Short mmCIF file of C-alpha atoms in Angstrom, two decimals:
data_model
loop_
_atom_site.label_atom_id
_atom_site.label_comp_id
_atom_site.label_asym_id
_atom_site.label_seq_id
_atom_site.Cartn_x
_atom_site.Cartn_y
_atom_site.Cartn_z
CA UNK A 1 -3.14 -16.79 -22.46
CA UNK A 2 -2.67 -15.48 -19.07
CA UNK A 3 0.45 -13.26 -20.53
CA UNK A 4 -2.62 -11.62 -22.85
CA UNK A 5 -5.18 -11.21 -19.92
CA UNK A 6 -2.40 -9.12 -18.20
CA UNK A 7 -1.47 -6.93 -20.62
CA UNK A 8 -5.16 -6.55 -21.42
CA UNK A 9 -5.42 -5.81 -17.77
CA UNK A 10 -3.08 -3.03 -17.97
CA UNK A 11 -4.82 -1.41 -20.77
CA UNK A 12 -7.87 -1.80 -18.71
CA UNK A 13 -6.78 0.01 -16.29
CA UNK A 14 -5.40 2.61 -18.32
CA UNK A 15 -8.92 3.45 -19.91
CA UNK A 16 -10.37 3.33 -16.55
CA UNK A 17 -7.73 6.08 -15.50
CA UNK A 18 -7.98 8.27 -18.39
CA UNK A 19 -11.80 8.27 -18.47
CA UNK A 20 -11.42 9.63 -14.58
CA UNK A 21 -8.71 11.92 -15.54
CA UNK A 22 -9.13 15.49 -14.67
CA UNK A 23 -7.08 16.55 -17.51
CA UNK A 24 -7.15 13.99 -20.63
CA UNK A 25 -5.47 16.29 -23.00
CA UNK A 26 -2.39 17.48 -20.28
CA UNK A 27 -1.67 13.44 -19.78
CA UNK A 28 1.84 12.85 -20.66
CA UNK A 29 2.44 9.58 -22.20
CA UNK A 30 6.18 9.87 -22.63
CA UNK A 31 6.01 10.03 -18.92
CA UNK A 32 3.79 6.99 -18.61
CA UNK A 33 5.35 5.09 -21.02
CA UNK A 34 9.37 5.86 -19.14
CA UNK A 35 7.66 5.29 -15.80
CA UNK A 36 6.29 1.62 -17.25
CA UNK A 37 9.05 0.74 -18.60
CA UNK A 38 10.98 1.26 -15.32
CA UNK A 39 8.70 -0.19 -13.37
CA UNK A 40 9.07 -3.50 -15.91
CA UNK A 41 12.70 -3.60 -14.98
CA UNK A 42 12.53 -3.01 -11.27
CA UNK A 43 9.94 -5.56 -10.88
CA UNK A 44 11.98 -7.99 -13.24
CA UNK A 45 15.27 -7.28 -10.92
CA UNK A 46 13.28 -8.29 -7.66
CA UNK A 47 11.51 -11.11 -9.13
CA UNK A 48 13.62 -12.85 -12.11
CA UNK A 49 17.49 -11.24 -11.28
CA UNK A 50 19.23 -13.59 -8.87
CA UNK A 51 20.79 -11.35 -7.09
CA UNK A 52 17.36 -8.97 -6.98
CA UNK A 53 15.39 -12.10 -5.73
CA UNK A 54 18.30 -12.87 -3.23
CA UNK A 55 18.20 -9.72 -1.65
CA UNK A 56 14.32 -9.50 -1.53
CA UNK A 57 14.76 -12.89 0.49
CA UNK A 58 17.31 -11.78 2.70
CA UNK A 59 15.49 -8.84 3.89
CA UNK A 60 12.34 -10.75 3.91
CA UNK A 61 14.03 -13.81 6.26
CA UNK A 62 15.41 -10.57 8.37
CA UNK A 63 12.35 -8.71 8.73
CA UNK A 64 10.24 -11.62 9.60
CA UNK A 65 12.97 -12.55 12.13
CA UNK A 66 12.73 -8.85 13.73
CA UNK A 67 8.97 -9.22 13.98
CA UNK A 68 9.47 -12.36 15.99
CA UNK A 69 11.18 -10.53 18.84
CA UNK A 70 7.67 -8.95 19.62
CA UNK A 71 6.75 -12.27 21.10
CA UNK A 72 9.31 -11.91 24.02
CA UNK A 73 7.02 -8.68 25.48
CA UNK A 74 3.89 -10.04 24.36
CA UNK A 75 4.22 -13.26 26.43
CA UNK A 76 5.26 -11.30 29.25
CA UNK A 77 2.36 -9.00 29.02
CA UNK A 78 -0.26 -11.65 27.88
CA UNK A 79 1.28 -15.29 28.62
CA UNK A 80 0.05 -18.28 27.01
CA UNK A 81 -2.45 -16.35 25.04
CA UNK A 82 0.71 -15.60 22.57
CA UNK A 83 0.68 -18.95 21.65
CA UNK A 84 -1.84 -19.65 18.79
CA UNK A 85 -2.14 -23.68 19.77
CA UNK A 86 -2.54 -23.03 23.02
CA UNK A 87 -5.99 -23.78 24.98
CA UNK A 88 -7.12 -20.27 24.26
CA UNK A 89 -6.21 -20.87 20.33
CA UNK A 90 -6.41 -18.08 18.18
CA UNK A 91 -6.59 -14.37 18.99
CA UNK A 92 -6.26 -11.94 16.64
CA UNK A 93 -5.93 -8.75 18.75
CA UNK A 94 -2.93 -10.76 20.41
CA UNK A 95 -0.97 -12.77 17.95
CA UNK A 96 -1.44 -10.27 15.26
CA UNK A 97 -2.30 -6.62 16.39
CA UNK A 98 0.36 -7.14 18.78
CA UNK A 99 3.43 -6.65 16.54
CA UNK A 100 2.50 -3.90 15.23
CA UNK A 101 3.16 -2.06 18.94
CA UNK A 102 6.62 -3.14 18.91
CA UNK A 103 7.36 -2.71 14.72
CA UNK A 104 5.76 1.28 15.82
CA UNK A 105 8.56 1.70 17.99
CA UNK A 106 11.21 0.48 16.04
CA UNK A 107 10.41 2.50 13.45
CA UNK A 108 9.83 5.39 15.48
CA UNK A 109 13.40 4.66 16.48
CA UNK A 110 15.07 4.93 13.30
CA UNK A 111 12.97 8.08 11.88
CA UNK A 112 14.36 9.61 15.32
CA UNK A 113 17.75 8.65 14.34
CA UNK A 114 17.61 10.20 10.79
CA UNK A 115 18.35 6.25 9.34
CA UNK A 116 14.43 6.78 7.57
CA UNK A 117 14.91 10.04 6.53
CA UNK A 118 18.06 9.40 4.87
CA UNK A 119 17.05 6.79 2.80
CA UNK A 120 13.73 7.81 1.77
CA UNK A 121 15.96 11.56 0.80
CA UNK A 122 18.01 9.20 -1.42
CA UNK A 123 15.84 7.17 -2.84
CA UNK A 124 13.22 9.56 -3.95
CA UNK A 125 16.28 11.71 -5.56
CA UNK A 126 16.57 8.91 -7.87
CA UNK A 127 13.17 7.94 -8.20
CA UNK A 128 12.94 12.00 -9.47
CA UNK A 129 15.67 12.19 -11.58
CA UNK A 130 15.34 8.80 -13.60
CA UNK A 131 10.93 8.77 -13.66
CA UNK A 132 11.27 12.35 -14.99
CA UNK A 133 8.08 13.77 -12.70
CA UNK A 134 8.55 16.87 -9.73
CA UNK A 135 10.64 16.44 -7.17
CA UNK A 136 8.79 16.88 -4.45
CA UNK A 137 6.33 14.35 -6.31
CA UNK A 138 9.64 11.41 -6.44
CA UNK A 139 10.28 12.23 -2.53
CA UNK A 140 6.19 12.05 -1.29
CA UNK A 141 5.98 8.57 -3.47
CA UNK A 142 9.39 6.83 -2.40
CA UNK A 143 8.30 7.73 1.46
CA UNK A 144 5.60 5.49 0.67
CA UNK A 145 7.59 2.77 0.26
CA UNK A 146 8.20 2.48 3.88
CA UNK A 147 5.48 4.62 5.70
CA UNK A 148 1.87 4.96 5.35
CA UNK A 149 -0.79 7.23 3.51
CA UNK A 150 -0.94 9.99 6.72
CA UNK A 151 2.93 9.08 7.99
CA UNK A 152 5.00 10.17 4.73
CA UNK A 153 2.96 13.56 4.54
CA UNK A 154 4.48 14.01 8.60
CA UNK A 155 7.81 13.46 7.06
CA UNK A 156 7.20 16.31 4.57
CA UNK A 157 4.77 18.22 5.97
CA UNK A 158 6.89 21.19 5.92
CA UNK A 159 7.03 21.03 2.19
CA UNK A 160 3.34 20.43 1.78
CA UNK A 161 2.26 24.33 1.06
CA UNK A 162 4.23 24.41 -1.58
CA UNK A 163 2.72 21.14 -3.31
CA UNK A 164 0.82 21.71 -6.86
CA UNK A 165 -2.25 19.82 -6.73
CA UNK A 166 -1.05 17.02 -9.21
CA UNK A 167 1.53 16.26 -6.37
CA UNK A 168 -1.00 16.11 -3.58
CA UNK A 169 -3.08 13.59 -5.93
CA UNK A 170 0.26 12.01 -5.90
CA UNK A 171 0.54 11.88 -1.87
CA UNK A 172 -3.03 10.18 -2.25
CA UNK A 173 -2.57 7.64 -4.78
CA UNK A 174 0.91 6.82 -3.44
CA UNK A 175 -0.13 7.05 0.27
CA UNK A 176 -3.95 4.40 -0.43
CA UNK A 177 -1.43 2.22 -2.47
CA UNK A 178 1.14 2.07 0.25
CA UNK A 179 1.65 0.10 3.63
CA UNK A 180 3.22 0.80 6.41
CA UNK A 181 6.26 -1.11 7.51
CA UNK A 182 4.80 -1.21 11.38
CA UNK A 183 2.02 -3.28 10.51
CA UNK A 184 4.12 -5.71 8.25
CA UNK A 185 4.08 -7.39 11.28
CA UNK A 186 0.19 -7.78 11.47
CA UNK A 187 0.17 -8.88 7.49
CA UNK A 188 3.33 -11.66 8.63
CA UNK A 189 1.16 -13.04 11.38
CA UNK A 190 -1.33 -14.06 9.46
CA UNK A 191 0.97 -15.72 6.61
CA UNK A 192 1.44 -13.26 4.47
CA UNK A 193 5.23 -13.88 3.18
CA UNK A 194 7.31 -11.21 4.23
CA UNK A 195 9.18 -11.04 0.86
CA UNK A 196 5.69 -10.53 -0.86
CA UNK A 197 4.77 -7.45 1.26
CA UNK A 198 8.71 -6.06 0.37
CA UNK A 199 8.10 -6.03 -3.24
CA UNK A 200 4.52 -4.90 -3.13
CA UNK A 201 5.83 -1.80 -1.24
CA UNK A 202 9.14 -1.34 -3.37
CA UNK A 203 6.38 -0.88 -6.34
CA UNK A 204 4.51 1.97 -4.96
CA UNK A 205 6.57 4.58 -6.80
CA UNK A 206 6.64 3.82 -10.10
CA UNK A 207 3.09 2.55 -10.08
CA UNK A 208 1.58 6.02 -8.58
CA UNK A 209 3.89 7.93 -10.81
CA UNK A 210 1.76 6.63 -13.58
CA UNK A 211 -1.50 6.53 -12.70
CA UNK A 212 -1.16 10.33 -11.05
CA UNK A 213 -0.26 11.13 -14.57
CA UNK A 214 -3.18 9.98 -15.83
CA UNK A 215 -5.63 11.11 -12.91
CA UNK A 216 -4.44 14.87 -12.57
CA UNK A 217 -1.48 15.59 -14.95
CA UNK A 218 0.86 18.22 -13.62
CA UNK A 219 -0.48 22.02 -15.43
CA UNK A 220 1.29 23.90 -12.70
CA UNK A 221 4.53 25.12 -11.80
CA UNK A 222 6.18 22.55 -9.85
CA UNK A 223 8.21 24.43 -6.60
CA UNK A 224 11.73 23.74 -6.50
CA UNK A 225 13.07 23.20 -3.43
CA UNK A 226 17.40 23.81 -2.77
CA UNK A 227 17.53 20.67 -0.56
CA UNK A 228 14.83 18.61 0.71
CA UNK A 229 15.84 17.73 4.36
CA UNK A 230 14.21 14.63 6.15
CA UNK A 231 15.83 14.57 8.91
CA UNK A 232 15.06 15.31 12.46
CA UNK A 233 11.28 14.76 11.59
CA UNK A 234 10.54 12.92 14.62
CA UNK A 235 8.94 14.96 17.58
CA UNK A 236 10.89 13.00 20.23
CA UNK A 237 13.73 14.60 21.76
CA UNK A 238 16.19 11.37 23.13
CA UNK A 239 15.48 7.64 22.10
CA UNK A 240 13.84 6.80 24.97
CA UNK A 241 10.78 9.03 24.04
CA UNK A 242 11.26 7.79 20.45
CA UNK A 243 10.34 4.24 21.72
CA UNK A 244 7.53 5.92 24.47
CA UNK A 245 5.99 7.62 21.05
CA UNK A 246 5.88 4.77 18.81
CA UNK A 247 4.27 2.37 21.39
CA UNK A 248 1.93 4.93 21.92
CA UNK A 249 1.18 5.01 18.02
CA UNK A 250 1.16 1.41 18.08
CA UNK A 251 -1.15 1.06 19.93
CA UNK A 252 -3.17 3.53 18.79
CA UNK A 253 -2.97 1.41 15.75
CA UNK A 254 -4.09 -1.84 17.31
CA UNK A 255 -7.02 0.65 18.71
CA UNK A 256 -8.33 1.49 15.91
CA UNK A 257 -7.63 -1.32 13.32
CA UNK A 258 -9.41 -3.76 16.09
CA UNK A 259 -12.33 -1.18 16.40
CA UNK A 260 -12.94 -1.11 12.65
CA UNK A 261 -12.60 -4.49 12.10
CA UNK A 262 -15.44 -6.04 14.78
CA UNK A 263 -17.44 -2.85 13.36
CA UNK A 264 -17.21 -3.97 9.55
CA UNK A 265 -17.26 -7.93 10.33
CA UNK A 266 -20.37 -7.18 12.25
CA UNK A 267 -21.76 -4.62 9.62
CA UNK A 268 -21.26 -7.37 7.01
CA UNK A 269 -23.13 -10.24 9.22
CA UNK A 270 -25.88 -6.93 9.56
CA UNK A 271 -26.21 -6.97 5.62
CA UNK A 272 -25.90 -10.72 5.28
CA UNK A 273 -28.90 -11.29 7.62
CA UNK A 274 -30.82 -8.58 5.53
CA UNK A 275 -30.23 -10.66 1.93
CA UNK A 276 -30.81 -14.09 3.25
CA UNK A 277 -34.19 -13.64 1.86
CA UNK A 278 -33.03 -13.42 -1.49
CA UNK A 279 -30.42 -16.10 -0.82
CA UNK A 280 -27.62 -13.77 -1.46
CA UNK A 281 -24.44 -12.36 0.93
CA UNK A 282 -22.17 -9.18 0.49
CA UNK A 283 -18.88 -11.20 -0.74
CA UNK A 284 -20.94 -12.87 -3.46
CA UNK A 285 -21.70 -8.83 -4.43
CA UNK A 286 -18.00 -7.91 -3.92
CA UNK A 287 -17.14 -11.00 -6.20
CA UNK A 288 -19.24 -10.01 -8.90
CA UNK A 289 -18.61 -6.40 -9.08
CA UNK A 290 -14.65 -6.82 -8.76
CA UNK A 291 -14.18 -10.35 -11.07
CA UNK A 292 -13.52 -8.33 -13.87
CA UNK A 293 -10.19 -7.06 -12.57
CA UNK A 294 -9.54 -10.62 -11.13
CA UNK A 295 -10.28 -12.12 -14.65
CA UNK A 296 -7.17 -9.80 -16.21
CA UNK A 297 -4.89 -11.32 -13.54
CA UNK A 298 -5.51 -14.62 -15.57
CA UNK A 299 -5.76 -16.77 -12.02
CA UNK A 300 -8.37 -19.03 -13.56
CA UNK A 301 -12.15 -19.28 -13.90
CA UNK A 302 -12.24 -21.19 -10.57
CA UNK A 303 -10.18 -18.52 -8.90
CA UNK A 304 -11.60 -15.18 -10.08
CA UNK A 305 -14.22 -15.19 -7.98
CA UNK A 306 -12.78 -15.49 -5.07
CA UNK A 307 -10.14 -12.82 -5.92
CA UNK A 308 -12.47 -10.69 -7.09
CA UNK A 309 -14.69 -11.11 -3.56
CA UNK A 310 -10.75 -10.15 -1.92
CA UNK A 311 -10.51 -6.89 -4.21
CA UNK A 312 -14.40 -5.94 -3.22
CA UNK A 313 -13.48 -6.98 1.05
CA UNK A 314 -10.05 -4.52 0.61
CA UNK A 315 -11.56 -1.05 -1.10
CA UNK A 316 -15.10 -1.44 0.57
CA UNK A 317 -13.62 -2.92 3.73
CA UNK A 318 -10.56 -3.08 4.94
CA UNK A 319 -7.23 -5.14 3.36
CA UNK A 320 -7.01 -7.12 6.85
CA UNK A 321 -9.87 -8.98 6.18
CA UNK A 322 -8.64 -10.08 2.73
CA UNK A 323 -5.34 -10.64 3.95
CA UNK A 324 -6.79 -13.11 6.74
CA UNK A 325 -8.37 -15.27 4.39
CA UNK A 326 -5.70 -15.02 1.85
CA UNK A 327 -3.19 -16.44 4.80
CA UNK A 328 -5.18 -19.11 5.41
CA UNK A 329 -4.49 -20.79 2.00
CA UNK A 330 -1.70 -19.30 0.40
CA UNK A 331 0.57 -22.45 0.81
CA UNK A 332 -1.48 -24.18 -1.35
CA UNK A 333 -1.61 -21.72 -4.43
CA UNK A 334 1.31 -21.27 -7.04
CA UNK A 335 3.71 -18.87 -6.51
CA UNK A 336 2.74 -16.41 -9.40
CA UNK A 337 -1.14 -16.82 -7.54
CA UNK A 338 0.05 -16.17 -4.16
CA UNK A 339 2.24 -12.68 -5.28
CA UNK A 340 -0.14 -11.25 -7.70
CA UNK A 341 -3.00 -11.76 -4.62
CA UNK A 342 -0.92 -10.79 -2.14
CA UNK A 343 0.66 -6.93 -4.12
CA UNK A 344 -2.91 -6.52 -5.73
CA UNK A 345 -5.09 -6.39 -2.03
CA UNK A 346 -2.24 -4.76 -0.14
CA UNK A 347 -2.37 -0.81 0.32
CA UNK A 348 -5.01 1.14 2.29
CA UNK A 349 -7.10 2.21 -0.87
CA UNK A 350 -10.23 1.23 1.35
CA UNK A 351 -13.12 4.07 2.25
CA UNK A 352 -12.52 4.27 5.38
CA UNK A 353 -9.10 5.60 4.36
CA UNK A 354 -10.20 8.32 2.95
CA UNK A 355 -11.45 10.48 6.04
CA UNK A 356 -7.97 8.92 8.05
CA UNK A 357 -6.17 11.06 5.15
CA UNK A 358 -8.02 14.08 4.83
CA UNK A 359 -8.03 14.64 7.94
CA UNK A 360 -4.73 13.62 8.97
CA UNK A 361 -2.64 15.59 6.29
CA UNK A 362 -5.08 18.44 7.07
CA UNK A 363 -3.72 18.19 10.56
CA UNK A 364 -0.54 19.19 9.10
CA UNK A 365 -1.74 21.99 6.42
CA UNK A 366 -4.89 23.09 7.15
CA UNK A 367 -5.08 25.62 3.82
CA UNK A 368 -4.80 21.55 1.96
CA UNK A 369 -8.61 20.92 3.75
CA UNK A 370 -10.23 21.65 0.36
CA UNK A 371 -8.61 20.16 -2.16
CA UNK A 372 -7.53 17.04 -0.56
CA UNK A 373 -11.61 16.63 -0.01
CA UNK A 374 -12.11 17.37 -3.82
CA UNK A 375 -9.22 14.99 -4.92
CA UNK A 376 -9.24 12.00 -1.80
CA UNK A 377 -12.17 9.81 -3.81
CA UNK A 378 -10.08 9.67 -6.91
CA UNK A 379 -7.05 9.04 -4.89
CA UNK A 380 -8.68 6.20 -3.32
CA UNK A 381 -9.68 4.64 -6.68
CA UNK A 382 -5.88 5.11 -7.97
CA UNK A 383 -4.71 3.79 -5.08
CA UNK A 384 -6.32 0.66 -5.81
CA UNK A 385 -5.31 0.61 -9.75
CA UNK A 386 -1.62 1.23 -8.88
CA UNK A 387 -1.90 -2.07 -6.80
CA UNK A 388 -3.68 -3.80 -9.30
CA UNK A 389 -0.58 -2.60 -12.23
CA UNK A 390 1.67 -3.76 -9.88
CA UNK A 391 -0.17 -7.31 -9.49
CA UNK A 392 -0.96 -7.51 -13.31
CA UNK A 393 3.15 -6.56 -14.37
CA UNK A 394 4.61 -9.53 -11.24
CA UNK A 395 1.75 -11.63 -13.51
CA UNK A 396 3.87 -11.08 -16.98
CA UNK A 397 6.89 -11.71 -15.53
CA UNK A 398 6.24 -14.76 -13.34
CA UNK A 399 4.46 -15.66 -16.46
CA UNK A 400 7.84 -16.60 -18.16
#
């Protein structure tokens, strides 16, 4: 039965796409239907094939291990207050925000050294040539994997003017579907399983591949580009800056995710106080509005809910606060539970996103202003859909 609810899901979500598409009778479904099946197989390989699972382990274990070197400079800035049993207990800001300072700078290290670059030119070759969409489309959506919805358009930004607009609809769904690998950290901390986050973010192609084509299906001219070069993207100039520059953006980070949470959490408590009268809160909205999609993951009746109150708290909100109270429990759910939660609320397909994007890839091509303003809601809301596919496909296969 749960098998059914997910494939019901996906069709779900495919009438939800096509009734927002901008372009119903341009849709290509050959597309769609090459992209799903793909996306079927890769998902099956990291979840199912042994040697697919292994490896999505491995680099789990290594990445979580990598993460845990941040402690060394964090209890030498901050001392015992690193230590989550200590007598100051928990703080977030500390024990979570603080990763993400160091995880900046490593990965500001490797984009300087062309390692990023390299891969991501690779990868979204392939991702091109076998999903059958644009090129520059494969490359903006395989960035994704690894960076976030306003750091992959850096990487390309000099092939951004020659973007159709289906491809910069493709930059938003892929970018609010997408996390960034410096704030895996953050999402570890609060016990989120690093292997989860790995395969939610290895699914961000194939996903936004589909549900661009059903949002704004390509009518233009797609620009062909010789070579796509993403290298020497970074603006440092030795390593040393490279590290200087992605502490900087770490914390910049920490700035502003810290900000935005006590803002929201206190926003929420606002709105709470306001229904009491009625005996009602915000989540119990959230849950009600968002069950529906929770009810095609086939969790349960006693779960759906409370997953659908997590799906509200991530696009209304922000995914941190999901992610915090999904951390707190997710040793005692099933596996297939804890990885279709875990893919479905990750991403930044949250409002607040949508202002960080328009006016950070704006940054980069101001002529973009316009459209991306025109196409960013719609973004959002596939953003959100393509991590909900991804949830509802792990469901059919974990299902077996």
């Amino acid at each position: 039965m749960d098998c059914v609810l997910n494939i019901l899901g996906i069709i779900f979500l495919f009438v939800c796409a096509y009734v927002l598409s901008y372009h119903k009778q341009a849709i290509s479904w050959k597309l769609i239907g090459r992209c799903l099946l793909l996306q079927f197989v890769w998902a099956l390989f990291l979840v199912k094939v042994p040697i697919g699972s292994l490896a999505v382990s491995k680099l789990g274990d290594f990445i979580t291990t990598i993460v845990g070197y941040s402690r060394s400079g964090l209890e030498f800035v901050f001392g015992s207050l690193v230590n989550p049993t200590g007598a100051s207990g928990f703080i977030f800001v500390v024990q979570v925000l603080g990763t993400i300072i160091f995880v900046g700078s490593l990965v500001e290290v490797l984009n300087y050294l062309g390692v990023l670059g390299w891969i991501i030119a690779k990868l979204g070759h392939l991702v091109g040539k076998i999903s059958g969409c644009s090129q520059l489309e494969g490359f903006i959506c395989t960035a994704n994997i690894f960076l976030s919805d306003t750091e992959a358009p850096f990487m390309m930004s000099r092939y951004l003017k020659f973007m159709t607009k289906s491809e910069i609809m493709a930059m938003l769904v892929s970018g609010m579907s997408s996390m960034s690998v410096s704030i895996f950290g953050g999402y570890i901390a609060m016990g989120i399983p690093a292997n989860y986050l790995i395969i939610a973010s290895a699914l961000v192609p194939f996903s936004s591949i589909i549900i661009n084509a059903m949002l704004l299906p390509e009518e233009e001219k797609p620009q062909i580009v010789e070579k796509i070069d993403l290298s020497g993207e970074s603006k440092a100039s030795n390593i040393i800056e490279a590290i200087a520059n992605g502490s900087m953006k770490g914390i910049e980070m920490v700035i502003a995710i810290a900000a935005s949470i006590v803002a929201i959490i206190s926003m929420v408590s606002l709105v709470n106080g306001g229904l009491a009268f009625i005996n009602l809160k915000l989540e119990q909205i959230f849950a009600w509005l968002f069950s529906p999609f929770a009810y095609f993951m086939g969790l349960g009746n006693d779960l759906t809910l409370w997953a659908g109150e997590l799906l509200g708290s991530k696009m209304i909100l922000t995914e941190f606060i999901p992610f915090a109270a999904l951390g707190k429990v997710i040793d005692t759910l099933n596996t297939r539970t804890a990885m279709m939660l875990s893919v479905a609320i990750s991403g930044f397909a949250n409002v607040s996103s949508m202002a960080i994007c328009v006016s950070g890839i704006a940054a980069l091509c101001p002529e973009m202003r316009g459209t991306l303003s025109k196409l960013v809601f719609k973004g959002m809301l596939g953003g959100f859909a393509a991590s909900v596919l991804n949830a509802l496909i792990l469901g059919i296969i974990l299902w077996f």
